[in-house]
CSV table of C-alpha atoms in Angstrom, one decimal:
chain,number,residue,atom,x,y,z
A,1,UNK,CA,-0.1,-0.5,0.1
A,2,UNK,CA,1.4,3.2,-1.0
A,3,UNK,CA,2.3,5.9,2.2
A,4,UNK,CA,-0.9,7.8,3.8
A,5,UNK,CA,-1.6,11.3,1.3
A,6,UNK,CA,-2.8,13.9,2.8
A,7,UNK,CA,-5.6,13.9,1.3
A,8,UNK,CA,-7.6,11.1,3.1
A,9,UNK,CA,-10.3,10.8,1.0
A,10,UNK,CA,-7.2,9.1,-2.0
A,11,UNK,CA,-6.3,6.7,1.2
A,12,UNK,CA,-9.0,5.9,1.2
A,13,UNK,CA,-9.3,5.8,-3.1
A,14,UNK,CA,-6.0,3.4,-2.9
A,15,UNK,CA,-7.8,1.1,-0.6
A,16,UNK,CA,-9.7,0.3,-4.2
A,17,UNK,CA,-7.2,-2.5,-6.0
A,18,UNK,CA,-7.1,-4.1,-2.6
A,19,UNK,CA,-9.5,-4.3,-1.5
A,20,UNK,CA,-10.6,-6.4,-5.3
A,21,UNK,CA,-7.6,-8.5,-5.1
A,22,UNK,CA,-8.3,-9.5,-1.8
A,23,UNK,CA,-12.0,-10.1,-2.5
A,24,UNK,CA,-11.1,-11.8,-5.3
A,25,UNK,CA,-9.2,-14.3,-3.2
A,26,UNK,CA,-11.9,-15.8,-2.1
A,27,UNK,CA,-12.6,-17.2,-4.9
A,28,UNK,CA,-10.1,-18.0,-6.5
A,29,UNK,CA,-10.5,-20.9,-3.2
A,30,UNK,CA,-13.6,-21.2,-3.9
A,31,UNK,CA,-12.6,-22.3,-7.8
A,32,UNK,CA,-11.5,-25.9,-7.3
A,33,UNK,CA,-14.8,-26.9,-5.6
A,34,UNK,CA,-18.3,-28.4,-6.3
A,35,UNK,CA,-21.2,-26.8,-5.5
A,36,UNK,CA,-21.7,-29.7,-2.6
A,37,UNK,CA,-18.3,-28.6,-1.2
A,38,UNK,CA,-19.8,-25.3,-0.6
A,39,UNK,CA,-22.7,-26.6,2.1
A,40,UNK,CA,-21.9,-29.0,3.9
A,41,UNK,CA,-20.4,-28.3,7.4
A,42,UNK,CA,-18.6,-31.3,9.1
A,43,UNK,CA,-18.1,-30.2,13.0
A,44,UNK,CA,-19.4,-27.0,14.8
A,45,UNK,CA,-15.7,-25.3,14.6
A,46,UNK,CA,-16.3,-25.4,11.3
A,47,UNK,CA,-18.5,-23.5,8.8
A,48,UNK,CA,-19.6,-23.8,5.5
A,49,UNK,CA,-17.5,-22.1,2.9
A,50,UNK,CA,-21.0,-21.0,2.2
A,51,UNK,CA,-21.4,-19.1,4.6
A,52,UNK,CA,-17.1,-18.1,4.9
A,53,UNK,CA,-18.4,-16.2,2.0
A,54,UNK,CA,-21.3,-14.3,3.0
A,55,UNK,CA,-19.9,-13.5,6.5
A,56,UNK,CA,-17.6,-11.6,4.8
A,57,UNK,CA,-19.5,-9.6,2.9
A,58,UNK,CA,-22.2,-8.9,5.9
A,59,UNK,CA,-19.1,-7.1,7.3
A,60,UNK,CA,-18.6,-5.2,4.9
A,61,UNK,CA,-22.1,-4.1,4.9
A,62,UNK,CA,-23.2,-4.0,8.2
A,63,UNK,CA,-20.1,-1.5,9.5
A,64,UNK,CA,-18.9,0.3,6.5
A,65,UNK,CA,-22.1,0.7,3.7
A,66,UNK,CA,-24.7,0.8,6.1
A,67,UNK,CA,-23.1,3.4,8.1
A,68,UNK,CA,-21.6,5.2,6.3
A,69,UNK,CA,-23.2,4.7,2.3
A,70,UNK,CA,-26.1,7.2,1.0
A,71,UNK,CA,-29.8,6.4,1.8
A,72,UNK,CA,-28.0,2.6,1.8
A,73,UNK,CA,-31.1,0.1,1.9
A,74,UNK,CA,-30.0,-4.0,3.2
A,75,UNK,CA,-30.0,-6.6,0.3
A,76,UNK,CA,-31.8,-8.5,3.1
A,77,UNK,CA,-32.2,-8.2,6.2
A,78,UNK,CA,-32.5,-12.0,7.1
A,79,UNK,CA,-28.3,-12.0,6.8
A,80,UNK,CA,-28.5,-9.5,9.6
A,81,UNK,CA,-29.5,-12.6,11.3
A,82,UNK,CA,-28.1,-15.6,9.5
A,83,UNK,CA,-24.3,-13.8,8.8
A,84,UNK,CA,-23.4,-12.5,11.6
A,85,UNK,CA,-20.5,-14.5,13.7
A,86,UNK,CA,-20.6,-13.2,17.3
A,87,UNK,CA,-21.7,-9.7,17.3
A,88,UNK,CA,-23.7,-9.0,20.5
A,89,UNK,CA,-24.2,-5.4,19.6
A,90,UNK,CA,-25.7,-5.6,16.2
A,91,UNK,CA,-28.4,-8.6,17.8
A,92,UNK,CA,-28.7,-12.5,17.3
A,93,UNK,CA,-28.0,-15.2,15.7
A,94,UNK,CA,-28.5,-17.9,13.5
A,95,UNK,CA,-26.7,-20.9,16.4
A,96,UNK,CA,-23.6,-21.6,14.9
A,97,UNK,CA,-23.8,-25.3,14.5
A,98,UNK,CA,-26.8,-25.1,12.3
A,99,UNK,CA,-24.9,-22.8,9.2
A,100,UNK,CA,-24.7,-26.0,8.1
A,101,UNK,CA,-28.4,-27.1,7.5
A,102,UNK,CA,-29.3,-24.0,5.7
A,103,UNK,CA,-30.1,-24.8,1.6
A,104,UNK,CA,-30.6,-21.2,1.6
A,105,UNK,CA,-29.9,-18.3,0.1
A,106,UNK,CA,-28.8,-20.6,-2.4
A,107,UNK,CA,-24.5,-20.2,-3.3
A,108,UNK,CA,-25.4,-18.4,-6.5
A,109,UNK,CA,-27.6,-15.7,-3.9
A,110,UNK,CA,-24.8,-15.7,-2.0
A,111,UNK,CA,-23.1,-14.9,-5.1
A,112,UNK,CA,-25.1,-12.1,-5.9
A,113,UNK,CA,-24.8,-10.5,-2.4
A,114,UNK,CA,-21.1,-10.0,-3.3
A,115,UNK,CA,-21.0,-8.5,-6.3
A,116,UNK,CA,-23.8,-6.1,-5.2
A,117,UNK,CA,-21.8,-5.8,-2.3
A,118,UNK,CA,-18.8,-5.1,-3.8
A,119,UNK,CA,-20.1,-2.5,-5.9
A,120,UNK,CA,-21.1,-0.4,-3.3
A,121,UNK,CA,-18.2,-0.4,-1.8
A,122,UNK,CA,-16.3,0.0,-4.9
A,123,UNK,CA,-18.6,3.1,-4.8
A,124,UNK,CA,-18.5,4.1,-1.2
A,125,UNK,CA,-14.3,4.4,-1.7
A,126,UNK,CA,-14.2,6.8,-4.8
A,127,UNK,CA,-16.7,9.3,-3.5
A,128,UNK,CA,-15.6,9.3,0.9
A,129,UNK,CA,-15.2,12.8,1.6
A,130,UNK,CA,-11.9,13.4,3.2
A,131,UNK,CA,-13.9,13.5,7.0
A,132,UNK,CA,-15.6,10.0,5.8
A,133,UNK,CA,-12.4,8.6,4.5
A,134,UNK,CA,-9.9,9.0,8.1
A,135,UNK,CA,-13.5,6.4,9.8
A,136,UNK,CA,-13.8,4.3,6.5
A,137,UNK,CA,-10.2,3.5,5.5
A,138,UNK,CA,-9.5,1.9,9.2
A,139,UNK,CA,-12.8,-0.1,9.1
A,140,UNK,CA,-12.0,-0.9,4.7
A,141,UNK,CA,-8.7,-2.3,6.3
A,142,UNK,CA,-9.5,-4.5,9.4
A,143,UNK,CA,-12.2,-5.8,6.7
A,144,UNK,CA,-9.6,-7.0,4.4
A,145,UNK,CA,-7.8,-8.9,7.3
A,146,UNK,CA,-11.3,-10.4,8.3
A,147,UNK,CA,-11.5,-11.5,5.2
A,148,UNK,CA,-7.8,-12.9,5.1
A,149,UNK,CA,-8.5,-14.9,8.2
A,150,UNK,CA,-12.4,-16.7,6.7
A,151,UNK,CA,-9.9,-17.3,3.7
A,152,UNK,CA,-7.8,-18.9,5.8
A,153,UNK,CA,-10.6,-21.0,7.5
A,154,UNK,CA,-12.3,-21.7,4.5
A,155,UNK,CA,-9.3,-24.1,3.8
A,156,UNK,CA,-9.1,-25.5,7.0
A,157,UNK,CA,-12.6,-26.2,7.7
A,158,UNK,CA,-12.5,-27.5,3.6
A,159,UNK,CA,-9.9,-29.3,5.3
A,160,UNK,CA,-11.6,-31.0,7.8
A,161,UNK,CA,-15.0,-31.4,5.6
A,162,UNK,CA,-13.0,-33.3,2.8
A,163,UNK,CA,-11.3,-35.8,5.0
A,164,UNK,CA,-14.5,-37.1,6.9
A,165,UNK,CA,-15.2,-39.4,3.4
A,166,UNK,CA,-13.7,-42.6,3.1
A,167,UNK,CA,-12.9,-42.2,-0.6
A,168,UNK,CA,-10.2,-39.1,0.5
A,169,UNK,CA,-11.0,-36.7,-2.5
A,170,UNK,CA,-8.9,-33.2,-3.5
A,171,UNK,CA,-9.1,-29.5,-3.0
A,172,UNK,CA,-6.9,-30.0,-5.4
A,173,UNK,CA,-4.7,-32.1,-6.7
A,174,UNK,CA,-2.4,-29.9,-8.9
A,175,UNK,CA,-1.7,-29.8,-5.0
A,176,UNK,CA,2.6,-30.5,-4.8
A,177,UNK,CA,4.5,-30.0,-1.4
A,178,UNK,CA,8.3,-29.5,-2.1
A,179,UNK,CA,9.6,-32.4,-0.4
A,180,UNK,CA,13.2,-33.0,0.9
A,181,UNK,CA,15.8,-34.6,3.4
A,182,UNK,CA,15.0,-34.2,7.3
A,183,UNK,CA,17.8,-31.9,8.6
A,184,UNK,CA,19.4,-32.5,12.2
A,185,UNK,CA,17.7,-30.3,14.4
A,186,UNK,CA,19.9,-26.9,15.1
A,187,UNK,CA,19.3,-24.1,18.7
A,188,UNK,CA,20.2,-21.0,18.5
A,189,UNK,CA,20.7,-18.7,21.8
A,190,UNK,CA,17.9,-15.7,22.6
A,191,UNK,CA,19.5,-13.5,24.9
A,192,UNK,CA,17.4,-12.5,28.0
A,193,UNK,CA,17.0,-8.8,29.1
A,194,UNK,CA,13.9,-6.6,28.9
A,195,UNK,CA,12.6,-6.4,25.7
A,196,UNK,CA,9.4,-4.5,24.1
A,197,UNK,CA,7.3,-7.1,23.0
A,198,UNK,CA,4.3,-5.5,20.7
A,199,UNK,CA,2.6,-3.5,18.0
A,200,UNK,CA,4.5,-0.7,17.4
A,201,UNK,CA,3.9,1.9,13.8
A,202,UNK,CA,1.4,2.9,11.8
A,203,UNK,CA,0.6,0.2,10.1
A,204,UNK,CA,-2.4,-1.9,10.3
A,205,UNK,CA,-2.5,-4.6,13.1
A,206,UNK,CA,-4.8,-5.3,15.1
A,207,UNK,CA,-6.2,-5.1,18.4
A,208,UNK,CA,-4.9,-6.9,20.6
A,209,UNK,CA,-1.3,-7.2,19.3
A,210,UNK,CA,-1.7,-3.6,21.4
A,211,UNK,CA,0.2,-0.9,23.2
A,212,UNK,CA,3.7,-2.3,23.0
A,213,UNK,CA,5.3,-2.8,26.0
A,214,UNK,CA,8.0,-4.0,28.2
A,215,UNK,CA,9.1,-8.0,28.9
A,216,UNK,CA,11.6,-10.2,30.4
A,217,UNK,CA,12.6,-13.5,29.5
A,218,UNK,CA,15.7,-15.5,30.0
A,219,UNK,CA,19.0,-16.1,28.7
A,220,UNK,CA,17.2,-19.5,26.4
A,221,UNK,CA,17.6,-21.7,23.1
A,222,UNK,CA,15.1,-21.9,21.0
A,223,UNK,CA,14.5,-24.6,17.8
A,224,UNK,CA,16.0,-23.6,14.5
A,225,UNK,CA,13.2,-25.1,12.4
A,226,UNK,CA,9.9,-27.0,13.3
A,227,UNK,CA,9.0,-31.1,14.5
A,228,UNK,CA,9.2,-32.7,11.8
A,229,UNK,CA,7.3,-35.5,11.4
A,230,UNK,CA,9.7,-38.4,11.9
A,231,UNK,CA,10.8,-37.1,15.0
A,232,UNK,CA,6.5,-36.5,16.3
A,233,UNK,CA,6.8,-40.6,14.9
A,234,UNK,CA,9.2,-41.6,17.4
A,235,UNK,CA,6.9,-39.8,20.1
A,236,UNK,CA,4.1,-41.9,18.3
A,237,UNK,CA,6.1,-44.6,18.5
A,238,UNK,CA,7.2,-44.5,21.8
A,239,UNK,CA,3.3,-44.4,23.6
A,240,UNK,CA,2.9,-41.3,23.6
A,241,UNK,CA,0.1,-41.3,23.7
A,242,UNK,CA,-0.8,-43.5,25.9
A,243,UNK,CA,1.8,-42.4,28.7
A,244,UNK,CA,-0.3,-40.2,30.9
A,245,UNK,CA,3.0,-38.6,33.0
A,246,UNK,CA,3.7,-36.4,29.6
A,247,UNK,CA,0.4,-35.2,29.9
A,248,UNK,CA,-1.1,-31.8,31.0
A,249,UNK,CA,-5.1,-33.3,33.7
A,250,UNK,CA,-7.2,-31.9,31.3
A,251,UNK,CA,-4.8,-32.8,27.9
A,252,UNK,CA,-5.2,-36.6,28.9
A,253,UNK,CA,-8.7,-36.5,30.0
A,254,UNK,CA,-9.2,-35.2,25.8
A,255,UNK,CA,-6.3,-38.1,24.6
A,256,UNK,CA,-8.7,-40.6,26.5
A,257,UNK,CA,-12.3,-39.2,25.1
A,258,UNK,CA,-11.4,-38.5,22.5
A,259,UNK,CA,-9.1,-41.3,21.7
A,260,UNK,CA,-6.5,-40.0,20.0
A,261,UNK,CA,-3.9,-41.9,18.3
A,262,UNK,CA,-1.4,-40.3,16.2
A,263,UNK,CA,-2.2,-36.7,14.7
A,264,UNK,CA,-5.6,-35.2,13.4
A,265,UNK,CA,-4.8,-36.6,9.2
A,266,UNK,CA,-2.7,-39.0,9.6
A,267,UNK,CA,-3.7,-42.1,7.4
A,268,UNK,CA,-2.3,-46.1,8.5
A,269,UNK,CA,-3.3,-47.9,5.5
A,270,UNK,CA,-0.7,-50.7,4.2
A,271,UNK,CA,1.2,-50.6,7.9
A,272,UNK,CA,2.8,-47.4,6.1
A,273,UNK,CA,2.0,-44.1,7.5
A,274,UNK,CA,-0.3,-41.5,5.1
A,275,UNK,CA,-1.5,-38.1,5.3
A,276,UNK,CA,-4.2,-36.1,4.6
A,277,UNK,CA,-3.4,-33.4,2.6
A,278,UNK,CA,-5.4,-30.5,0.6
A,279,UNK,CA,-4.3,-32.4,-1.9
A,280,UNK,CA,-5.3,-36.3,-1.0
A,281,UNK,CA,-4.4,-38.7,1.0
A,282,UNK,CA,-0.4,-38.5,0.4
A,283,UNK,CA,2.4,-40.5,1.6
A,284,UNK,CA,3.8,-39.3,5.2
A,285,UNK,CA,6.6,-37.2,4.2
A,286,UNK,CA,8.6,-37.5,7.6
A,287,UNK,CA,11.2,-34.8,6.5
A,288,UNK,CA,7.7,-31.8,7.3
A,289,UNK,CA,7.0,-30.5,9.4
A,290,UNK,CA,4.2,-32.6,11.8
A,291,UNK,CA,0.9,-30.5,11.4
A,292,UNK,CA,-3.1,-30.1,13.3
A,293,UNK,CA,-2.0,-30.4,16.8
A,294,UNK,CA,-3.4,-29.5,19.5
A,295,UNK,CA,-1.5,-27.7,22.7
A,296,UNK,CA,-2.3,-30.5,24.4
A,297,UNK,CA,0.0,-32.9,22.0
A,298,UNK,CA,2.6,-30.6,21.9
A,299,UNK,CA,3.2,-29.5,25.4
A,300,UNK,CA,3.0,-33.9,25.8
A,301,UNK,CA,5.8,-33.8,22.2
A,302,UNK,CA,8.3,-31.0,24.5
A,303,UNK,CA,8.1,-32.9,28.1
A,304,UNK,CA,9.2,-36.4,26.3
A,305,UNK,CA,11.3,-34.4,24.8
A,306,UNK,CA,12.3,-33.2,28.1
A,307,UNK,CA,12.1,-29.4,26.5
A,308,UNK,CA,9.6,-26.5,26.9
A,309,UNK,CA,7.7,-25.1,24.6
A,310,UNK,CA,8.3,-21.0,24.0
A,311,UNK,CA,6.0,-18.3,25.7
A,312,UNK,CA,4.8,-16.1,23.0
A,313,UNK,CA,7.4,-13.0,24.3
A,314,UNK,CA,10.4,-15.6,23.2
A,315,UNK,CA,9.5,-16.3,20.1
A,316,UNK,CA,8.1,-12.9,19.2
A,317,UNK,CA,12.2,-12.3,20.7
A,318,UNK,CA,13.3,-15.0,18.2
A,319,UNK,CA,11.6,-13.6,15.4
A,320,UNK,CA,13.5,-10.3,14.8
A,321,UNK,CA,16.4,-12.2,13.5
A,322,UNK,CA,14.9,-13.7,10.6
A,323,UNK,CA,13.2,-12.3,7.1
A,324,UNK,CA,9.3,-12.7,6.9
A,325,UNK,CA,9.7,-14.9,3.7
A,326,UNK,CA,8.2,-18.6,4.2
A,327,UNK,CA,5.9,-20.8,2.7
A,328,UNK,CA,2.1,-18.7,2.9
A,329,UNK,CA,-1.0,-18.9,0.9
A,330,UNK,CA,0.4,-17.5,-2.0
A,331,UNK,CA,2.8,-20.4,-2.9
A,332,UNK,CA,-0.2,-22.6,-3.2
A,333,UNK,CA,0.9,-25.6,-1.2
A,334,UNK,CA,-1.5,-25.6,1.3
A,335,UNK,CA,0.4,-27.7,3.5
A,336,UNK,CA,3.5,-27.2,5.4
A,337,UNK,CA,7.0,-27.8,3.5
A,338,UNK,CA,10.2,-29.0,4.9
A,339,UNK,CA,12.5,-25.7,5.4
A,340,UNK,CA,14.8,-24.8,2.9
A,341,UNK,CA,17.6,-23.8,4.4
A,342,UNK,CA,19.3,-25.9,7.6
A,343,UNK,CA,21.1,-23.3,9.8
A,344,UNK,CA,20.0,-20.1,11.4
A,345,UNK,CA,16.1,-20.3,11.9
A,346,UNK,CA,13.7,-20.8,9.7
A,347,UNK,CA,10.3,-21.6,9.3
A,348,UNK,CA,9.2,-18.9,11.9
A,349,UNK,CA,6.4,-17.8,9.2
A,350,UNK,CA,4.3,-19.5,7.3
A,351,UNK,CA,4.3,-23.2,7.6
A,352,UNK,CA,1.9,-24.0,10.6
A,353,UNK,CA,1.1,-21.9,13.1
A,354,UNK,CA,3.6,-22.1,16.6
A,355,UNK,CA,2.0,-22.7,20.1
A,356,UNK,CA,3.3,-21.5,22.8
A,357,UNK,CA,2.8,-21.4,26.5
A,358,UNK,CA,1.1,-18.0,26.3
A,359,UNK,CA,-2.2,-18.2,28.1
A,360,UNK,CA,-4.1,-15.3,25.7
A,361,UNK,CA,-4.5,-13.4,28.2
A,362,UNK,CA,-5.2,-8.8,27.4
A,363,UNK,CA,-1.6,-7.1,26.6
A,364,UNK,CA,-1.0,-4.0,29.6
A,365,UNK,CA,-2.3,-1.1,29.0
A,366,UNK,CA,-5.4,-2.8,26.3
A,367,UNK,CA,-8.6,-1.6,25.2
A,368,UNK,CA,-10.7,-3.1,23.1
A,369,UNK,CA,-11.5,-0.5,20.5
A,370,UNK,CA,-15.4,1.5,21.4
A,371,UNK,CA,-18.5,-0.4,20.1
A,372,UNK,CA,-19.6,-3.2,18.7
A,373,UNK,CA,-16.5,-3.9,16.4
A,374,UNK,CA,-14.8,-4.0,20.3
A,375,UNK,CA,-16.1,-7.3,20.2
A,376,UNK,CA,-13.6,-8.9,17.5
A,377,UNK,CA,-10.8,-10.0,19.4
A,378,UNK,CA,-11.0,-8.6,23.3
A,379,UNK,CA,-13.9,-10.6,24.5
A,380,UNK,CA,-12.3,-14.2,23.3
A,381,UNK,CA,-9.7,-14.1,25.9
A,382,UNK,CA,-10.3,-16.8,28.4
A,383,UNK,CA,-8.9,-20.3,28.0
A,384,UNK,CA,-7.6,-20.4,24.9
A,385,UNK,CA,-3.3,-20.5,24.6
A,386,UNK,CA,-1.2,-17.9,21.7
A,387,UNK,CA,-0.3,-18.9,18.2
A,388,UNK,CA,2.6,-17.2,15.9
A,389,UNK,CA,3.8,-16.8,12.3
A,390,UNK,CA,0.7,-18.6,10.6
A,391,UNK,CA,0.8,-20.9,8.1
A,392,UNK,CA,0.7,-22.1,4.5
A,393,UNK,CA,-2.9,-21.0,4.7
A,394,UNK,CA,-2.0,-18.3,5.6
A,395,UNK,CA,-1.5,-14.8,3.5
A,396,UNK,CA,1.4,-13.6,3.4
A,397,UNK,CA,0.5,-9.4,3.3
A,398,UNK,CA,-2.1,-11.0,6.8
A,399,UNK,CA,0.9,-12.1,9.0
A,400,UNK,CA,3.2,-10.3,10.9
A,401,UNK,CA,6.2,-11.4,13.7
A,402,UNK,CA,3.9,-8.9,16.5
A,403,UNK,CA,0.7,-10.7,15.5
A,404,UNK,CA,-1.5,-12.9,17.9
A,405,UNK,CA,-3.9,-16.2,16.8
A,406,UNK,CA,-5.7,-18.1,19.3
A,407,UNK,CA,-7.2,-21.0,20.4
A,408,UNK,CA,-8.6,-23.5,22.6
A,409,UNK,CA,-6.2,-25.8,24.0
A,410,UNK,CA,-7.8,-28.9,21.9
A,411,UNK,CA,-7.7,-27.7,19.3
A,412,UNK,CA,-6.5,-29.0,15.9
A,413,UNK,CA,-8.0,-28.8,12.2
A,414,UNK,CA,-6.0,-26.1,12.4
A,415,UNK,CA,-2.6,-25.8,11.1
A,416,UNK,CA,-0.7,-26.0,13.8
A,417,UNK,CA,2.6,-26.6,14.9
A,418,UNK,CA,5.5,-27.3,17.4
A,419,UNK,CA,9.1,-25.7,18.0
A,420,UNK,CA,10.8,-26.1,20.8
A,421,UNK,CA,13.3,-24.4,23.1
A,422,UNK,CA,15.1,-25.1,26.8
């Protein structure tokens, strides 16, 4: 994005190419799908692709068009109920676990909804006054990053749905992650002391990345790369899922109740481990990072390795030494790949979200934005753990070294992996 001009209305108009690009990528991700793929919901935590496409559109209509577009009339008043995710300040929401039961509006009607909102948004961005643009531009930027979050969810939710089918259908048969050879794990020193944590500067960041503040970290070593499938396989073969001494109490209860024996999407066929990917079921590559790991599994593996998970502050301190290159959604692999470098810190951005041992809590002095938009992050700061670094399903333009993702400790359907510390 170009530097902010003195005329704030120009800033708003400059967002139009980015708006079209991000919104267009949702359609690019939808191109390989059959019509049946748009409507299935495989579990309460996932949503149908059609719902994601509609909800991200609802966001722009609700928080921008209804407020700023002249003489705006809602395209369908029921959409406010059907496609509101969790914004209680807006109103009641259709139950999340039942989103897959809706056969209307049709996929075609949702696509029409997107086109109509996009046309109105384009008109608004070009016509907004300087005064309006000072308010509209930050909301549009937030809406675009919100859509990129849902693009990642589209991939992970679809993968979970396809994995329920014993035919193991492919999302895109052309998807072919690179392979590599397993490299020895290296360790990088991170100097301890008082460091500054959190977002600084005028570029976009989510509210939960601020305010920037000081944190004390010990001197430590952090693993040079992510834990591989082959390394995690050794944990499985050593009876890791049957050894309660390795697990947190709640984690052990989850292993027992869910009957976990291996990472999500590992499939044993003909005495060999395979892994379900968005490119179909494939022989497991032991050099690739292990993924679809819960916090409980990451923590148990770390104990087995006589190591630990880094805190999010330790992770952020280590990340200052690495570039922002990585395996992101733009690579179209949609699967973690072996590291391309053999020295230094690798894979800190892209490939797999990295669990930290930090609970998702507010930074000192955190205040959510006023109004309903303040429900975006702050109200989830309870019973979740922080993940850092992005994944192979994250857009490169969406991630930052200060980005704080968060999930409950039992979650496995995201591209989540492990980096050790000691």
